[in-house]
PDB file as gemmi writes it, atoms N, CA and C in Angstrom:
CRYST1    1.000    1.000    1.000  90.00  90.00  90.00 P 1                      
ATOM      1  N   THR A   1     -21.300  57.195  31.891  1.00  0.00           N  
ATOM      2  CA  THR A   1     -20.222  56.558  32.375  1.00  0.00           C  
ATOM      3  C   THR A   1     -19.050  57.407  32.666  1.00  0.00           C  
ATOM      4  N   GLN A   2     -18.207  57.165  34.027  1.00  0.00           N  
ATOM      5  CA  GLN A   2     -17.150  57.825  34.376  1.00  0.00           C  
ATOM      6  C   GLN A   2     -15.854  57.432  33.527  1.00  0.00           C  
ATOM      7  N   ALA A   3     -15.249  58.417  32.919  1.00  0.00           N  
ATOM      8  CA  ALA A   3     -13.839  58.075  32.302  1.00  0.00           C  
ATOM      9  C   ALA A   3     -12.807  58.131  33.455  1.00  0.00           C  
ATOM     10  N   THR A   4     -12.043  57.235  33.319  1.00  0.00           N  
ATOM     11  CA  THR A   4     -10.879  57.170  34.178  1.00  0.00           C  
ATOM     12  C   THR A   4      -9.577  57.076  33.709  1.00  0.00           C  
ATOM     13  N   ILE A   5      -8.419  57.575  34.217  1.00  0.00           N  
ATOM     14  CA  ILE A   5      -6.947  57.318  33.611  1.00  0.00           C  
ATOM     15  C   ILE A   5      -6.340  56.356  34.819  1.00  0.00           C  
ATOM     16  N   PRO A   6      -5.256  55.850  33.807  1.00  0.00           N  
ATOM     17  CA  PRO A   6      -4.475  54.994  35.047  1.00  0.00           C  
ATOM     18  C   PRO A   6      -3.777  55.653  36.131  1.00  0.00           C  
ATOM     19  N   TYR A   7      -3.689  54.869  37.223  1.00  0.00           N  
ATOM     20  CA  TYR A   7      -2.808  55.605  38.244  1.00  0.00           C  
ATOM     21  C   TYR A   7      -1.465  55.965  37.922  1.00  0.00           C  
ATOM     22  N   GLY A   8      -0.914  56.891  38.426  1.00  0.00           N  
ATOM     23  CA  GLY A   8       0.319  57.296  37.828  1.00  0.00           C  
ATOM     24  C   GLY A   8       0.537  58.913  38.406  1.00  0.00           C  
ATOM     25  N   ILE A   9       1.670  59.227  37.911  1.00  0.00           N  
ATOM     26  CA  ILE A   9       1.957  60.676  37.891  1.00  0.00           C  
ATOM     27  C   ILE A   9       1.807  61.371  36.571  1.00  0.00           C  
ATOM     28  N   TYR A  10       1.180  62.380  36.598  1.00  0.00           N  
ATOM     29  CA  TYR A  10       0.946  63.086  35.305  1.00  0.00           C  
ATOM     30  C   TYR A  10       1.583  64.716  35.335  1.00  0.00           C  
ATOM     31  N   TYR A  11       1.986  65.042  34.384  1.00  0.00           N  
ATOM     32  CA  TYR A  11       2.599  66.394  34.400  1.00  0.00           C  
ATOM     33  C   TYR A  11       2.061  67.224  33.232  1.00  0.00           C  
ATOM     34  N   TRP A  12       2.010  68.390  33.508  1.00  0.00           N  
ATOM     35  CA  TRP A  12       1.579  69.510  32.391  1.00  0.00           C  
ATOM     36  C   TRP A  12       2.146  70.844  32.609  1.00  0.00           C  
ATOM     37  N   ARG A  13       2.132  71.485  31.296  1.00  0.00           N  
ATOM     38  CA  ARG A  13       2.466  72.800  31.369  1.00  0.00           C  
ATOM     39  C   ARG A  13       1.307  73.529  30.530  1.00  0.00           C  
ATOM     40  N   ALA A  14       1.602  74.966  30.479  1.00  0.00           N  
ATOM     41  CA  ALA A  14       0.363  75.524  29.602  1.00  0.00           C  
ATOM     42  C   ALA A  14       1.082  76.948  28.973  1.00  0.00           C  
ATOM     43  N   ARG A  15       0.341  77.235  28.026  1.00  0.00           N  
ATOM     44  CA  ARG A  15       0.898  78.664  27.527  1.00  0.00           C  
ATOM     45  C   ARG A  15      -0.287  79.373  26.841  1.00  0.00           C  
ATOM     46  N   GLY A  16      -0.486  80.541  26.853  1.00  0.00           N  
ATOM     47  CA  GLY A  16      -1.359  81.163  25.955  1.00  0.00           C  
ATOM     48  C   GLY A  16      -1.184  81.514  24.712  1.00  0.00           C  
ATOM     49  N   GLN A  17      -2.299  81.731  23.849  1.00  0.00           N  
ATOM     50  CA  GLN A  17      -2.154  82.188  22.435  1.00  0.00           C  
ATOM     51  C   GLN A  17      -2.983  83.416  22.394  1.00  0.00           C  
ATOM     52  N   ASP A  18      -2.318  84.420  21.399  1.00  0.00           N  
ATOM     53  CA  ASP A  18      -2.833  85.730  21.358  1.00  0.00           C  
ATOM     54  C   ASP A  18      -4.225  85.742  20.760  1.00  0.00           C  
ATOM     55  N   PRO A  19      -5.301  85.962  21.579  1.00  0.00           N  
ATOM     56  CA  PRO A  19      -6.765  85.843  21.167  1.00  0.00           C  
ATOM     57  C   PRO A  19      -7.221  86.702  19.921  1.00  0.00           C  
ATOM     58  N   ASN A  20      -6.338  87.503  19.490  1.00  0.00           N  
ATOM     59  CA  ASN A  20      -6.484  88.618  18.289  1.00  0.00           C  
ATOM     60  C   ASN A  20      -6.077  87.955  16.932  1.00  0.00           C  
ATOM     61  N   GLY A  21      -5.558  86.663  17.032  1.00  0.00           N  
ATOM     62  CA  GLY A  21      -5.359  85.996  15.621  1.00  0.00           C  
ATOM     63  C   GLY A  21      -3.778  86.187  15.226  1.00  0.00           C  
ATOM     64  N   SER A  22      -2.942  86.811  15.785  1.00  0.00           N  
ATOM     65  CA  SER A  22      -1.694  86.838  15.328  1.00  0.00           C  
ATOM     66  C   SER A  22      -0.693  85.498  15.365  1.00  0.00           C  
ATOM     67  N   ASN A  23      -1.346  84.492  16.006  1.00  0.00           N  
ATOM     68  CA  ASN A  23      -0.588  83.238  16.117  1.00  0.00           C  
ATOM     69  C   ASN A  23       0.649  83.470  16.924  1.00  0.00           C  
ATOM     70  N   SER A  24       0.653  84.216  17.784  1.00  0.00           N  
ATOM     71  CA  SER A  24       1.889  84.276  18.751  1.00  0.00           C  
ATOM     72  C   SER A  24       1.551  83.811  20.149  1.00  0.00           C  
ATOM     73  N   TYR A  25       2.561  83.269  20.542  1.00  0.00           N  
ATOM     74  CA  TYR A  25       2.317  82.383  22.029  1.00  0.00           C  
ATOM     75  C   TYR A  25       3.112  82.996  22.998  1.00  0.00           C  
ATOM     76  N   GLY A  26       2.611  82.920  24.260  1.00  0.00           N  
ATOM     77  CA  GLY A  26       3.401  83.380  25.420  1.00  0.00           C  
ATOM     78  C   GLY A  26       4.327  82.116  25.779  1.00  0.00           C  
ATOM     79  N   GLU A  27       4.983  82.560  27.007  1.00  0.00           N  
ATOM     80  CA  GLU A  27       6.141  81.499  27.340  1.00  0.00           C  
ATOM     81  C   GLU A  27       5.408  80.231  28.127  1.00  0.00           C  
ATOM     82  N   TRP A  28       5.855  79.143  28.177  1.00  0.00           N  
ATOM     83  CA  TRP A  28       5.455  77.992  28.684  1.00  0.00           C  
ATOM     84  C   TRP A  28       5.462  78.457  30.265  1.00  0.00           C  
ATOM     85  N   SER A  29       4.344  77.679  31.064  1.00  0.00           N  
ATOM     86  CA  SER A  29       4.430  77.919  32.544  1.00  0.00           C  
ATOM     87  C   SER A  29       5.292  77.066  33.184  1.00  0.00           C  
ATOM     88  N   SER A  30       5.537  76.920  34.289  1.00  0.00           N  
ATOM     89  CA  SER A  30       6.355  76.138  35.198  1.00  0.00           C  
ATOM     90  C   SER A  30       5.704  74.562  34.846  1.00  0.00           C  
ATOM     91  N   THR A  31       6.227  73.620  35.448  1.00  0.00           N  
ATOM     92  CA  THR A  31       5.586  72.125  35.099  1.00  0.00           C  
ATOM     93  C   THR A  31       5.000  72.007  36.453  1.00  0.00           C  
ATOM     94  N   TYR A  32       3.678  71.448  36.289  1.00  0.00           N  
ATOM     95  CA  TYR A  32       3.000  70.857  37.541  1.00  0.00           C  
ATOM     96  C   TYR A  32       2.707  69.408  37.433  1.00  0.00           C  
ATOM     97  N   SER A  33       2.209  68.898  38.689  1.00  0.00           N  
ATOM     98  CA  SER A  33       2.122  67.392  38.431  1.00  0.00           C  
ATOM     99  C   SER A  33       0.868  67.114  39.207  1.00  0.00           C  
ATOM    100  N   LEU A  34       0.211  65.939  38.857  1.00  0.00           N  
ATOM    101  CA  LEU A  34      -1.076  65.350  39.571  1.00  0.00           C  
ATOM    102  C   LEU A  34      -0.717  63.977  39.847  1.00  0.00           C  
ATOM    103  N   THR A  35      -1.049  63.492  41.089  1.00  0.00           N  
ATOM    104  CA  THR A  35      -0.681  61.859  41.185  1.00  0.00           C  
ATOM    105  C   THR A  35      -1.960  61.160  41.330  1.00  0.00           C  
ATOM    106  N   ILE A  36      -2.247  60.248  40.624  1.00  0.00           N  
ATOM    107  CA  ILE A  36      -3.470  59.310  40.625  1.00  0.00           C  
ATOM    108  C   ILE A  36      -3.172  58.189  41.445  1.00  0.00           C  
ATOM    109  N   SER A  37      -3.511  57.917  42.703  1.00  0.00           N  
ATOM    110  CA  SER A  37      -3.199  56.723  43.134  1.00  0.00           C  
ATOM    111  C   SER A  37      -4.261  55.926  43.968  1.00  0.00           C  
ATOM    112  N   LEU A  38      -3.990  54.636  44.083  1.00  0.00           N  
ATOM    113  CA  LEU A  38      -5.052  53.905  44.916  1.00  0.00           C  
ATOM    114  C   LEU A  38      -4.918  53.965  46.398  1.00  0.00           C  
ATOM    115  N   GLY A  39      -5.965  54.338  47.118  1.00  0.00           N  
ATOM    116  CA  GLY A  39      -5.673  54.422  48.673  1.00  0.00           C  
ATOM    117  C   GLY A  39      -6.043  55.903  49.063  1.00  0.00           C  
ATOM    118  N   GLY A  40      -6.176  56.080  50.451  1.00  0.00           N  
ATOM    119  CA  GLY A  40      -6.537  57.327  50.999  1.00  0.00           C  
ATOM    120  C   GLY A  40      -5.528  58.242  51.447  1.00  0.00           C  
ATOM    121  N   GLY A  41      -4.484  58.822  50.698  1.00  0.00           N  
ATOM    122  CA  GLY A  41      -3.566  59.616  51.113  1.00  0.00           C  
ATOM    123  C   GLY A  41      -2.602  59.852  49.867  1.00  0.00           C  
ATOM    124  N   ILE A  42      -1.296  60.260  50.473  1.00  0.00           N  
ATOM    125  CA  ILE A  42      -0.326  60.601  49.272  1.00  0.00           C  
ATOM    126  C   ILE A  42       0.742  59.667  49.650  1.00  0.00           C  
ATOM    127  N   LYS A  43       1.651  59.346  48.526  1.00  0.00           N  
ATOM    128  CA  LYS A  43       2.753  58.626  48.819  1.00  0.00           C  
ATOM    129  C   LYS A  43       3.922  59.388  49.147  1.00  0.00           C  
ATOM    130  N   VAL A  44       4.641  59.012  50.261  1.00  0.00           N  
ATOM    131  CA  VAL A  44       5.872  59.897  50.777  1.00  0.00           C  
ATOM    132  C   VAL A  44       6.971  58.913  50.935  1.00  0.00           C  
ATOM    133  N   TRP A  45       8.096  59.328  50.408  1.00  0.00           N  
ATOM    134  CA  TRP A  45       9.540  58.707  50.453  1.00  0.00           C  
ATOM    135  C   TRP A  45      10.059  58.972  51.828  1.00  0.00           C  
ATOM    136  N   ASP A  46      10.098  57.856  52.573  1.00  0.00           N  
ATOM    137  CA  ASP A  46      10.922  58.198  53.857  1.00  0.00           C  
ATOM    138  C   ASP A  46      12.415  57.685  54.137  1.00  0.00           C  
ATOM    139  N   GLY A  47      12.778  57.755  52.766  1.00  0.00           N  
ATOM    140  CA  GLY A  47      14.247  57.370  52.775  1.00  0.00           C  
ATOM    141  C   GLY A  47      14.756  55.963  52.228  1.00  0.00           C  
ATOM    142  N   ASN A  48      13.719  55.028  52.517  1.00  0.00           N  
ATOM    143  CA  ASN A  48      14.069  53.633  52.298  1.00  0.00           C  
ATOM    144  C   ASN A  48      12.700  53.233  51.350  1.00  0.00           C  
ATOM    145  N   SER A  49      11.725  53.611  51.459  1.00  0.00           N  
ATOM    146  CA  SER A  49      10.663  53.263  50.759  1.00  0.00           C  
ATOM    147  C   SER A  49       9.374  54.196  50.631  1.00  0.00           C  
ATOM    148  N   TRP A  50       8.495  53.928  49.837  1.00  0.00           N  
ATOM    149  CA  TRP A  50       7.430  54.808  49.686  1.00  0.00           C  
ATOM    150  C   TRP A  50       6.409  54.300  50.579  1.00  0.00           C  
ATOM    151  N   THR A  51       5.669  55.315  51.532  1.00  0.00           N  
ATOM    152  CA  THR A  51       4.438  54.940  52.432  1.00  0.00           C  
ATOM    153  C   THR A  51       3.182  55.922  52.225  1.00  0.00           C  
ATOM    154  N   MET A  52       2.244  55.398  52.482  1.00  0.00           N  
ATOM    155  CA  MET A  52       1.104  56.259  52.303  1.00  0.00           C  
ATOM    156  C   MET A  52       0.641  56.875  53.624  1.00  0.00           C  
ATOM    157  N   LYS A  53       0.718  58.434  53.397  1.00  0.00           N  
ATOM    158  CA  LYS A  53       0.345  59.096  54.491  1.00  0.00           C  
ATOM    159  C   LYS A  53      -1.157  59.845  54.269  1.00  0.00           C  
ATOM    160  N   PRO A  54      -1.782  60.099  55.437  1.00  0.00           N  
ATOM    161  CA  PRO A  54      -3.077  60.827  55.278  1.00  0.00           C  
ATOM    162  C   PRO A  54      -2.999  62.235  54.826  1.00  0.00           C  
ATOM    163  N   VAL A  55      -3.842  62.796  54.062  1.00  0.00           N  
ATOM    164  CA  VAL A  55      -3.761  64.504  53.737  1.00  0.00           C  
ATOM    165  C   VAL A  55      -4.467  64.965  54.874  1.00  0.00           C  
ATOM    166  N   LYS A  56      -3.507  66.028  55.306  1.00  0.00           N  
ATOM    167  CA  LYS A  56      -4.026  66.787  56.346  1.00  0.00           C  
ATOM    168  C   LYS A  56      -4.215  68.336  55.784  1.00  0.00           C  
ATOM    169  N   VAL A  57      -5.207  69.114  56.656  1.00  0.00           N  
ATOM    170  CA  VAL A  57      -5.463  70.384  56.230  1.00  0.00           C  
ATOM    171  C   VAL A  57      -5.525  71.123  57.317  1.00  0.00           C  
ATOM    172  N   TRP A  58      -5.022  72.442  57.280  1.00  0.00           N  
ATOM    173  CA  TRP A  58      -4.945  73.352  58.639  1.00  0.00           C  
ATOM    174  C   TRP A  58      -6.408  73.932  58.712  1.00  0.00           C  
ATOM    175  N   ASP A  59      -7.122  73.740  59.607  1.00  0.00           N  
ATOM    176  CA  ASP A  59      -8.454  74.422  59.847  1.00  0.00           C  
ATOM    177  C   ASP A  59      -8.546  75.690  60.343  1.00  0.00           C  
ATOM    178  N   GLY A  60      -7.058  76.299  60.716  1.00  0.00           N  
ATOM    179  CA  GLY A  60      -7.144  77.586  61.498  1.00  0.00           C  
ATOM    180  C   GLY A  60      -6.604  77.463  62.971  1.00  0.00           C  
ATOM    181  N   ASN A  61      -6.900  76.150  63.492  1.00  0.00           N  
ATOM    182  CA  ASN A  61      -6.682  75.933  64.794  1.00  0.00           C  
ATOM    183  C   ASN A  61      -5.632  74.535  65.023  1.00  0.00           C  
ATOM    184  N   SER A  62      -5.871  73.828  64.009  1.00  0.00           N  
ATOM    185  CA  SER A  62      -5.201  72.594  64.117  1.00  0.00           C  
ATOM    186  C   SER A  62      -5.055  71.919  62.736  1.00  0.00           C  
ATOM    187  N   TRP A  63      -4.186  70.981  62.709  1.00  0.00           N  
ATOM    188  CA  TRP A  63      -4.247  69.873  61.556  1.00  0.00           C  
ATOM    189  C   TRP A  63      -5.222  68.831  61.735  1.00  0.00           C  
ATOM    190  N   VAL A  64      -6.119  68.680  60.680  1.00  0.00           N  
ATOM    191  CA  VAL A  64      -7.202  67.742  60.621  1.00  0.00           C  
ATOM    192  C   VAL A  64      -7.047  66.865  59.482  1.00  0.00           C  
ATOM    193  N   THR A  65      -7.346  65.534  59.727  1.00  0.00           N  
ATOM    194  CA  THR A  65      -6.988  64.408  58.478  1.00  0.00           C  
ATOM    195  C   THR A  65      -8.566  64.531  57.554  1.00  0.00           C  
ATOM    196  N   LYS A  66      -8.489  64.716  56.401  1.00  0.00           N  
ATOM    197  CA  LYS A  66      -9.715  65.056  55.578  1.00  0.00           C  
ATOM    198  C   LYS A  66     -10.017  63.696  54.609  1.00  0.00           C  
ATOM    199  N   PRO A  67     -11.003  63.063  54.475  1.00  0.00           N  
ATOM    200  CA  PRO A  67     -11.329  62.072  53.704  1.00  0.00           C  
ATOM    201  C   PRO A  67     -10.862  62.531  52.286  1.00  0.00           C  
ATOM    202  N   LEU A  68     -10.394  61.478  51.477  1.00  0.00           N  
ATOM    203  CA  LEU A  68     -10.544  61.605  50.132  1.00  0.00           C  
ATOM    204  C   LEU A  68     -11.564  60.846  49.026  1.00  0.00           C  
ATOM    205  N   LYS A  69     -11.958  61.495  48.320  1.00  0.00           N  
ATOM    206  CA  LYS A  69     -12.968  60.699  47.323  1.00  0.00           C  
ATOM    207  C   LYS A  69     -12.169  60.042  46.209  1.00  0.00           C  
ATOM    208  N   VAL A  70     -12.324  58.798  46.352  1.00  0.00           N  
ATOM    209  CA  VAL A  70     -11.616  57.836  45.206  1.00  0.00           C  
ATOM    210  C   VAL A  70     -12.621  57.129  44.295  1.00  0.00           C  
ATOM    211  N   TRP A  71     -12.235  57.006  43.236  1.00  0.00           N  
ATOM    212  CA  TRP A  71     -12.849  56.326  42.059  1.00  0.00           C  
ATOM    213  C   TRP A  71     -12.461  54.909  42.180  1.00  0.00           C  
ATOM    214  N   THR A  72     -13.315  53.990  42.344  1.00  0.00           N  
ATOM    215  CA  THR A  72     -13.041  52.499  42.392  1.00  0.00           C  
ATOM    216  C   THR A  72     -13.048  51.704  41.190  1.00  0.00           C  
ATOM    217  N   GLY A  73     -13.644  52.480  40.242  1.00  0.00           N  
ATOM    218  CA  GLY A  73     -13.935  51.811  38.878  1.00  0.00           C  
ATOM    219  C   GLY A  73     -15.020  51.564  38.751  1.00  0.00           C  
ATOM    220  N   SER A  74     -16.019  51.571  39.749  1.00  0.00           N  
ATOM    221  CA  SER A  74     -17.317  51.587  39.496  1.00  0.00           C  
ATOM    222  C   SER A  74     -18.280  52.556  40.264  1.00  0.00           C  
ATOM    223  N   SER A  75     -17.776  53.224  41.276  1.00  0.00           N  
ATOM    224  CA  SER A  75     -18.415  54.129  42.115  1.00  0.00           C  
ATOM    225  C   SER A  75     -17.291  55.253  42.931  1.00  0.00           C  
ATOM    226  N   TRP A  76     -17.750  56.173  43.535  1.00  0.00           N  
ATOM    227  CA  TRP A  76     -17.027  56.800  44.391  1.00  0.00           C  
ATOM    228  C   TRP A  76     -17.024  56.654  45.980  1.00  0.00           C  
ATOM    229  N   GLU A  77     -15.730  56.375  46.452  1.00  0.00           N  
ATOM    230  CA  GLU A  77     -15.672  55.976  47.916  1.00  0.00           C  
ATOM    231  C   GLU A  77     -14.849  57.041  48.604  1.00  0.00           C  
ATOM    232  N   LEU A  78     -15.437  57.547  49.992  1.00  0.00           N  
ATOM    233  CA  LEU A  78     -14.610  58.263  50.755  1.00  0.00           C  
ATOM    234  C   LEU A  78     -13.524  57.281  51.384  1.00  0.00           C  
ATOM    235  N   LYS A  79     -12.322  57.701  51.580  1.00  0.00           N  
ATOM    236  CA  LYS A  79     -11.264  56.957  52.058  1.00  0.00           C  
ATOM    237  C   LYS A  79     -10.669  57.946  53.287  1.00  0.00           C  
TER     238      LYS A  79                                                      
END                                                                             
């Protein structure tokens, strides 16, 4: 069974712990985010509303649209 998380924006930070058992920790990292959304693309604010835009990747010569693998709740689909 594939576990899923609800759509939304998730944030995380990380820090390391001394492996020698001194119970001391490093500084927290910067904050990172991950967006889980329905659809093939990313949400972009155009100044008035959110719109979905395709994900594009530079292949060395030009920008190309890449498909996204999306979990539908029962199977993976390319969008």
